[in-house]
Tab-separated table of C-alpha atoms in Angstrom:
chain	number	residue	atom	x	y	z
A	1	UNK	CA	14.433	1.996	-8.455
A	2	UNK	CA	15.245	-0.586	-6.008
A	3	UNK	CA	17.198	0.210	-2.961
A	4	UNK	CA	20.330	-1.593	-3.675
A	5	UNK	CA	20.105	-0.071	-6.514
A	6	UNK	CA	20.139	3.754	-4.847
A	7	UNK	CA	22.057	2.296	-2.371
A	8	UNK	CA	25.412	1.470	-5.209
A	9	UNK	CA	24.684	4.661	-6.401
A	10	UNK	CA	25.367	6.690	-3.417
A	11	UNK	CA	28.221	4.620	-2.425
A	12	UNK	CA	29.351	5.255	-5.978
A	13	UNK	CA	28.925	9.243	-5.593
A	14	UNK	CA	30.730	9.132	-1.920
A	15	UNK	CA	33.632	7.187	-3.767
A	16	UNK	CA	33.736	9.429	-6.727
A	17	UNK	CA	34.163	12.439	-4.097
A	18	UNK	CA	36.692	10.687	-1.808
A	19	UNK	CA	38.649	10.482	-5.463
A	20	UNK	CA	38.106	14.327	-6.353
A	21	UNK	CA	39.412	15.385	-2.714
A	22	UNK	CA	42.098	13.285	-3.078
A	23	UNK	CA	43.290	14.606	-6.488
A	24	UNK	CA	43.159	18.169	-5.003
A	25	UNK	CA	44.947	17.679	-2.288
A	26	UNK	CA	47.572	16.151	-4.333
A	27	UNK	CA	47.436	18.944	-6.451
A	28	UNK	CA	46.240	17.058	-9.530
A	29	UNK	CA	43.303	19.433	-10.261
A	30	UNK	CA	44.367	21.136	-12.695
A	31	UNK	CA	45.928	18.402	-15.073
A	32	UNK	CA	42.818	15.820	-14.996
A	33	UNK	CA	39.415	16.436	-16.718
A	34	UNK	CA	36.465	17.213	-14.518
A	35	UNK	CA	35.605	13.435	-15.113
A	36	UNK	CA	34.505	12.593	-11.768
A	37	UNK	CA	32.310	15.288	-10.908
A	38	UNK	CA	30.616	14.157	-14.565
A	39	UNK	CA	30.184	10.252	-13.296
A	40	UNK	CA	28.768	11.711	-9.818
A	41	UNK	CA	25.835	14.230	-11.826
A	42	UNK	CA	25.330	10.728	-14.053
A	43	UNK	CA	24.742	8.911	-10.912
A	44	UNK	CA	22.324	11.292	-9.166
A	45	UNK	CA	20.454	11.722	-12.372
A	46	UNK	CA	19.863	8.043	-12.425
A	47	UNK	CA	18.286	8.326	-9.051
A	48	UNK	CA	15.983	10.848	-10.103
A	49	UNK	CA	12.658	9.287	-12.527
A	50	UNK	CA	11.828	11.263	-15.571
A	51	UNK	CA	8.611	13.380	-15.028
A	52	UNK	CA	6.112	14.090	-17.789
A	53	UNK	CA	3.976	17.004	-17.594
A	54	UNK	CA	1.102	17.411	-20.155
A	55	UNK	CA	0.980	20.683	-21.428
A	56	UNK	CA	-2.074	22.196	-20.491
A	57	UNK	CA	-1.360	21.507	-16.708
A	58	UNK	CA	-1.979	23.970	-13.946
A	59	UNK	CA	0.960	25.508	-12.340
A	60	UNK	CA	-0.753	23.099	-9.289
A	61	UNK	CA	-0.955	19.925	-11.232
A	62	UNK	CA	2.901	20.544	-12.582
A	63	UNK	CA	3.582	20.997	-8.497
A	64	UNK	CA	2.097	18.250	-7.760
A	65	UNK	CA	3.287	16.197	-10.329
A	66	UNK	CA	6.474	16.860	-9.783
A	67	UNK	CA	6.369	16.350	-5.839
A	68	UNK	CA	4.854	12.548	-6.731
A	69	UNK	CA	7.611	11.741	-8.821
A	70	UNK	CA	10.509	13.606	-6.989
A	71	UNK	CA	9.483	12.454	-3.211
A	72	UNK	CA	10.368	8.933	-3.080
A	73	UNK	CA	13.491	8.945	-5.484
A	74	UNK	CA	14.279	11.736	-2.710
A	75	UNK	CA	13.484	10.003	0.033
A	76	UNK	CA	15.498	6.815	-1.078
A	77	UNK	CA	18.613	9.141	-1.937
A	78	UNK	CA	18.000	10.986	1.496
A	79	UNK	CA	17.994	7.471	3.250
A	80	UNK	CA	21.170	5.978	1.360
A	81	UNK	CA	23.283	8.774	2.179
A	82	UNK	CA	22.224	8.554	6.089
A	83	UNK	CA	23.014	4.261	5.900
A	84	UNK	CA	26.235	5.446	4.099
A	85	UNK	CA	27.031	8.279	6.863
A	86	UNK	CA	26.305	5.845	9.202
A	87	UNK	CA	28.546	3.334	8.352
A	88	UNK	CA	31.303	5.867	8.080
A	89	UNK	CA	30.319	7.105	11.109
A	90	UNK	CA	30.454	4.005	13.105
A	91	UNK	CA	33.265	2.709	12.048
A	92	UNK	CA	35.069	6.306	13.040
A	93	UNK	CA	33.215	6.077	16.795
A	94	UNK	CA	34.668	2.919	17.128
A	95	UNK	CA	38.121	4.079	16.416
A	96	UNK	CA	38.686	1.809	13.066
A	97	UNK	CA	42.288	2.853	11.874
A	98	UNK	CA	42.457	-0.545	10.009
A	99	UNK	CA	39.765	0.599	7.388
A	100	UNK	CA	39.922	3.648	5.318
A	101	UNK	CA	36.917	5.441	4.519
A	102	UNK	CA	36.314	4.004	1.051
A	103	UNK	CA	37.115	0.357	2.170
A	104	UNK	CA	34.374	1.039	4.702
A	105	UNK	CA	32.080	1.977	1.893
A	106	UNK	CA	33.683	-0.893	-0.209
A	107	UNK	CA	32.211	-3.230	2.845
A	108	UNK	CA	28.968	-1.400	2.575
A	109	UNK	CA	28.661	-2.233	-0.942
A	110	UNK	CA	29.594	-5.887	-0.312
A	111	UNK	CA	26.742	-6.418	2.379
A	112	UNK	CA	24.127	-4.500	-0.427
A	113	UNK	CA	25.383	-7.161	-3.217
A	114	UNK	CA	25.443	-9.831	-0.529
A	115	UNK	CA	21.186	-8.713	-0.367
A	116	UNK	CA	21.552	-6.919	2.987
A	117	UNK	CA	19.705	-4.456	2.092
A	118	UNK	CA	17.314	-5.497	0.047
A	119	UNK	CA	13.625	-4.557	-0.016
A	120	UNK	CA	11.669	-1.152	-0.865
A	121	UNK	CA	12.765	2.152	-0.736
């Protein structure tokens, strides 16, 4: 996966959070599905690559399978929630009351479809 592409995801999952804390501090918990966290484990799940291990592996060879597949999809993920932190993070330092927290991830996204951060993971 490309890292726009893990990068919409993660500012989709930060979104999708910013929307379940602000349901339960409005007290709407109880009365809405559990959609949200459903869309975030959907988005994380299309971070992660399918892994196929032939049955007669080793317990060593189903390790190291595994690692190959999971460390780059984890390493993308790991690096599009520290851009996304970032962002937030800068735009707190420099005292940004005119932004929100999702507009500033709604400008991150913006730059990633505007090719920003294009390239490999």
């Amino acid at each position: 996966m490309e890292r726009a592409e893990v990068l919409k995801r993660v500012i989709g999952i930060l979104t999708e959070a910013q929307e379940i804390r602000r349901a339960a501090e409005a007290g709407e918990d109880d009365d809405r599905p559990d959609t949200e966290a459903g869309v975030i484990n959907q988005l994380l799940n299309e971070m992660l690559p399918s892994i196929s291990v032939p049955a007669e592996s080793s317990p060593q060879e189903v390790a190291r399978l595994v690692a190959e597949a999971l460390g780059p999809a984890l390493h993308a993920m790991v690096s599009g929630f520290s851009l996304a932190f970032t962002s937030l993070a800068m735009a707190h330092d420099a005292g940004r009351t005119d932004m929100s927290s999702v507009e500033v991830l709604q400008q991150l996204a913006l730059e990633v479809e505007a090719g920003t951060y294009d390239g490999d993971s």
